[in-house]
């Protein structure tokens, strides 16, 4: 007997399981070498479709370029980074993640690989970042990524925060995330609370 399948509306959000992480690992140029089961379930790709592909296979057109420009600059400096990203699933739906990018170095202190662990962000975090991304994208479409970068720098200056402080601020707004005791903190800082 045929089973009824609800038609998927493009632009529909996939709500993630807060208990599960989507993990992928790439080479230094961002070519996917590994993805966990939950990543494949959510993105809608089979393992053989993903491995060997550049990571922009899941890039959503709503994401401003400047965020990836800052990501790659950071990774090339062998530094870790966190970013809130809207990703595109194979069927056209989307999902928001807070991503922890971790650079793995080899014995010669070169980037050997990059690991990305993603979790669902608090809803208020998404609401905050959406407006900023919308503005950055509009500036990029009307002008250039250089102009959107200057806007982002100005925005952060107005907040009186660095990029990292801003991300931390919107991810740990007091009313959305219960306080966690200092003693629970792991060496990689506040984000250990999300990624532990
Ligand atoms: C480990 C790793 C994970 C990444 N994960 C994502 C991701 O989840 N979504 C995304 O759009 N880009 C991700 N990227 C960035 C992509 O490589 C790429 O820079 C981005 O999609 C923008 O595409 P473009 O450079 O072709 O404009 C990741 C990069 C690395 C190194």
CSV table of C-alpha atoms and ligand atoms in Angstrom, one decimal:
chain,number,residue,atom,x,y,z
A,1,UNK,CA,0.0,0.0,0.0
A,2,UNK,CA,1.3,3.4,-0.9
A,3,UNK,CA,2.3,5.6,2.1
A,4,UNK,CA,1.2,9.2,2.1
A,5,UNK,CA,4.2,11.6,2.2
A,6,UNK,CA,3.6,15.2,3.1
A,7,UNK,CA,4.9,17.5,0.3
A,8,UNK,CA,7.9,19.5,1.3
A,9,UNK,CA,7.5,23.2,1.0
A,10,UNK,CA,10.8,24.8,-0.2
A,11,UNK,CA,11.9,27.3,2.3
A,12,UNK,CA,10.6,25.3,5.2
A,13,UNK,CA,12.7,25.1,8.3
A,14,UNK,CA,14.1,21.8,9.7
A,15,UNK,CA,14.0,21.9,13.5
A,16,UNK,CA,17.0,20.1,14.9
A,17,UNK,CA,17.1,17.8,17.9
A,18,UNK,CA,18.8,19.8,20.6
A,19,UNK,CA,20.5,16.7,21.9
A,20,UNK,CA,22.3,15.9,18.7
A,21,UNK,CA,25.3,17.5,16.9
A,22,UNK,CA,25.9,17.6,13.1
A,23,UNK,CA,29.6,16.9,12.6
A,24,UNK,CA,31.8,17.2,9.5
A,25,UNK,CA,35.5,17.2,8.9
A,26,UNK,CA,37.3,18.7,5.9
A,27,UNK,CA,40.8,19.0,4.5
A,28,UNK,CA,42.5,22.4,4.7
A,29,UNK,CA,40.7,23.6,1.6
A,30,UNK,CA,37.2,22.7,2.9
A,31,UNK,CA,36.7,19.4,1.0
A,32,UNK,CA,34.5,17.1,3.0
A,33,UNK,CA,36.3,14.0,4.3
A,34,UNK,CA,33.8,12.8,6.9
A,35,UNK,CA,30.2,13.6,8.0
A,36,UNK,CA,28.3,11.9,10.8
A,37,UNK,CA,24.9,10.2,10.5
A,38,UNK,CA,22.9,13.2,11.8
A,39,UNK,CA,24.6,15.5,9.3
A,40,UNK,CA,23.5,13.3,6.5
A,41,UNK,CA,20.0,12.8,7.9
A,42,UNK,CA,19.5,16.6,8.1
A,43,UNK,CA,21.3,17.6,4.9
A,44,UNK,CA,19.5,14.9,3.0
A,45,UNK,CA,22.6,13.7,1.3
A,46,UNK,CA,24.0,10.2,1.1
A,47,UNK,CA,27.6,9.7,2.3
A,48,UNK,CA,28.8,9.0,-1.2
A,49,UNK,CA,27.3,12.3,-2.4
A,50,UNK,CA,29.1,14.3,0.3
A,51,UNK,CA,32.6,12.9,0.7
A,52,UNK,CA,35.0,14.6,-1.7
A,53,UNK,CA,32.6,17.6,-2.2
A,54,UNK,CA,33.5,21.2,-1.2
A,55,UNK,CA,31.5,22.3,1.9
A,56,UNK,CA,29.6,24.9,0.0
A,57,UNK,CA,27.4,22.1,-1.2
A,58,UNK,CA,25.1,23.1,1.8
A,59,UNK,CA,25.6,26.9,1.5
A,60,UNK,CA,22.3,28.8,1.7
A,61,UNK,CA,21.9,31.8,-0.5
A,62,UNK,CA,20.7,33.9,2.5
A,63,UNK,CA,24.1,33.7,4.0
A,64,UNK,CA,26.3,36.8,3.6
A,65,UNK,CA,29.7,36.2,2.0
A,66,UNK,CA,31.5,38.3,4.7
A,67,UNK,CA,30.8,35.6,7.3
A,68,UNK,CA,32.7,33.0,5.2
A,69,UNK,CA,35.4,35.5,4.4
A,70,UNK,CA,36.0,36.0,8.2
A,71,UNK,CA,35.8,32.2,8.8
A,72,UNK,CA,38.5,31.4,6.2
A,73,UNK,CA,40.7,34.2,7.4
A,74,UNK,CA,40.5,32.8,10.9
A,75,UNK,CA,41.1,29.2,9.8
A,76,UNK,CA,44.1,30.3,7.8
A,77,UNK,CA,45.5,31.9,10.9
A,78,UNK,CA,45.1,28.4,12.5
A,79,UNK,CA,42.5,29.9,14.9
A,80,UNK,CA,39.1,28.3,15.9
A,81,UNK,CA,35.9,30.2,15.3
A,82,UNK,CA,32.2,30.0,16.0
A,83,UNK,CA,29.6,31.1,13.5
A,84,UNK,CA,25.8,31.0,13.3
A,85,UNK,CA,24.9,29.6,9.9
A,86,UNK,CA,21.8,29.0,7.8
A,87,UNK,CA,22.3,25.9,5.8
A,88,UNK,CA,20.5,24.4,2.8
A,89,UNK,CA,19.3,20.8,2.8
A,90,UNK,CA,19.2,18.9,-0.5
A,91,UNK,CA,15.4,19.2,-0.7
A,92,UNK,CA,15.5,23.0,-0.5
A,93,UNK,CA,14.6,23.2,3.2
A,94,UNK,CA,16.9,25.1,5.6
A,95,UNK,CA,18.3,24.7,9.2
A,96,UNK,CA,20.1,27.1,11.5
A,97,UNK,CA,23.2,26.0,13.4
A,98,UNK,CA,25.8,27.4,15.7
A,99,UNK,CA,29.0,25.9,14.5
A,100,UNK,CA,32.2,25.3,16.3
A,101,UNK,CA,35.1,25.2,13.8
A,102,UNK,CA,38.2,23.6,15.2
A,103,UNK,CA,41.6,23.6,13.4
A,104,UNK,CA,43.7,20.4,13.7
A,105,UNK,CA,47.4,20.9,13.2
A,106,UNK,CA,50.0,18.3,12.1
A,107,UNK,CA,53.5,17.8,13.6
A,108,UNK,CA,54.8,20.5,11.3
A,109,UNK,CA,52.2,23.0,12.7
A,110,UNK,CA,50.3,23.1,9.4
A,111,UNK,CA,46.5,22.8,9.2
A,112,UNK,CA,45.8,19.1,8.7
A,113,UNK,CA,42.1,19.2,8.9
A,114,UNK,CA,39.2,21.3,10.2
A,115,UNK,CA,36.4,19.8,12.3
A,116,UNK,CA,32.9,21.5,12.4
A,117,UNK,CA,30.4,20.6,15.2
A,118,UNK,CA,27.0,22.1,14.8
A,119,UNK,CA,24.1,22.4,17.2
A,120,UNK,CA,20.7,24.1,17.2
A,121,UNK,CA,21.0,27.7,18.5
A,122,UNK,CA,18.5,29.2,20.9
A,123,UNK,CA,15.5,30.7,19.0
A,124,UNK,CA,16.4,34.2,20.2
A,125,UNK,CA,19.9,33.9,18.8
A,126,UNK,CA,18.4,33.2,15.3
A,127,UNK,CA,16.1,36.1,15.7
A,128,UNK,CA,19.0,38.4,16.5
A,129,UNK,CA,21.3,37.3,13.7
A,130,UNK,CA,18.6,37.2,11.0
A,131,UNK,CA,18.3,40.9,10.8
A,132,UNK,CA,22.1,41.5,10.7
A,133,UNK,CA,22.5,38.9,7.9
A,134,UNK,CA,19.7,40.4,5.9
A,135,UNK,CA,21.4,43.8,6.0
A,136,UNK,CA,24.8,42.3,5.1
A,137,UNK,CA,23.3,40.4,2.2
A,138,UNK,CA,21.5,43.4,0.9
A,139,UNK,CA,24.7,45.4,1.0
A,140,UNK,CA,26.6,42.7,-0.8
A,141,UNK,CA,23.9,42.5,-3.5
A,142,UNK,CA,23.8,46.2,-4.0
A,143,UNK,CA,27.5,46.9,-3.5
A,144,UNK,CA,30.2,44.4,-2.5
A,145,UNK,CA,31.6,42.2,0.3
A,146,UNK,CA,34.1,45.0,1.1
A,147,UNK,CA,31.2,47.3,1.9
A,148,UNK,CA,29.3,44.7,3.9
A,149,UNK,CA,32.6,44.0,5.9
A,150,UNK,CA,32.9,47.7,6.8
A,151,UNK,CA,29.2,47.6,7.9
A,152,UNK,CA,29.9,44.6,10.1
A,153,UNK,CA,32.9,46.2,11.7
A,154,UNK,CA,30.8,49.3,12.3
A,155,UNK,CA,28.0,47.2,13.8
A,156,UNK,CA,30.4,45.5,16.2
A,157,UNK,CA,32.0,48.8,17.2
A,158,UNK,CA,28.5,50.1,18.0
A,159,UNK,CA,27.8,47.1,20.2
A,160,UNK,CA,31.3,47.6,21.8
A,161,UNK,CA,32.1,44.0,21.2
A,162,UNK,CA,34.5,41.9,19.1
A,163,UNK,CA,32.9,39.3,16.8
A,164,UNK,CA,33.5,36.5,19.3
A,165,UNK,CA,32.0,38.6,22.1
A,166,UNK,CA,28.9,39.3,20.0
A,167,UNK,CA,28.4,35.7,19.1
A,168,UNK,CA,28.8,34.7,22.7
A,169,UNK,CA,26.4,37.4,23.8
A,170,UNK,CA,23.6,36.4,21.5
A,171,UNK,CA,24.1,32.7,22.2
A,172,UNK,CA,24.0,33.1,25.9
A,173,UNK,CA,21.3,35.7,26.4
A,174,UNK,CA,20.3,35.2,30.0
A,175,UNK,CA,16.6,34.6,29.5
A,176,UNK,CA,17.2,31.8,27.0
A,177,UNK,CA,20.0,29.7,28.5
A,178,UNK,CA,20.1,28.7,32.2
A,179,UNK,CA,23.3,29.7,34.0
A,180,UNK,CA,25.9,26.9,34.3
A,181,UNK,CA,28.3,26.8,37.2
A,182,UNK,CA,31.9,28.0,36.5
A,183,UNK,CA,33.2,24.7,37.7
A,184,UNK,CA,31.5,23.0,34.7
A,185,UNK,CA,33.4,25.1,32.3
A,186,UNK,CA,35.7,23.3,29.9
A,187,UNK,CA,39.0,24.8,28.6
A,188,UNK,CA,37.5,26.1,25.3
A,189,UNK,CA,35.3,28.6,27.1
A,190,UNK,CA,31.6,29.2,27.2
A,191,UNK,CA,30.9,27.3,24.0
A,192,UNK,CA,31.9,24.1,25.7
A,193,UNK,CA,28.4,24.5,27.3
A,194,UNK,CA,26.9,24.1,23.8
A,195,UNK,CA,29.3,21.5,22.4
A,196,UNK,CA,30.1,19.3,25.4
B,1,LIG,C1,35.0,22.3,8.4
B,1,LIG,C2,34.2,23.2,7.6
B,1,LIG,C3,32.8,23.2,7.7
B,1,LIG,C4,32.0,24.1,7.0
B,1,LIG,N1,30.7,24.0,7.2
B,1,LIG,C5,29.9,24.9,6.4
B,1,LIG,C6,28.5,24.8,6.6
B,1,LIG,O1,27.9,24.1,7.4
B,1,LIG,N2,27.8,25.6,5.8
B,1,LIG,C7,28.3,26.5,4.9
B,1,LIG,O2,27.6,27.2,4.1
B,1,LIG,N3,29.7,26.6,4.7
B,1,LIG,C8,30.5,25.8,5.5
B,1,LIG,N4,31.8,25.9,5.4
B,1,LIG,C9,32.4,26.9,4.5
B,1,LIG,C10,32.5,26.5,3.1
B,1,LIG,O3,33.7,25.9,2.9
B,1,LIG,C11,32.3,27.8,2.1
B,1,LIG,O4,33.3,28.7,2.4
B,1,LIG,C12,31.0,28.5,2.3
B,1,LIG,O5,29.9,27.6,2.1
B,1,LIG,C13,30.8,29.6,1.3
B,1,LIG,O6,30.9,29.2,0.0
B,1,LIG,P1,31.8,29.9,-1.1
B,1,LIG,O7,33.1,30.0,-0.5
B,1,LIG,O8,31.7,29.1,-2.3
B,1,LIG,O9,31.1,31.3,-1.2
B,1,LIG,C14,32.6,25.0,6.1
B,1,LIG,C15,34.0,25.0,6.0
B,1,LIG,C16,34.8,24.2,6.7
B,1,LIG,C17,36.3,24.2,6.6
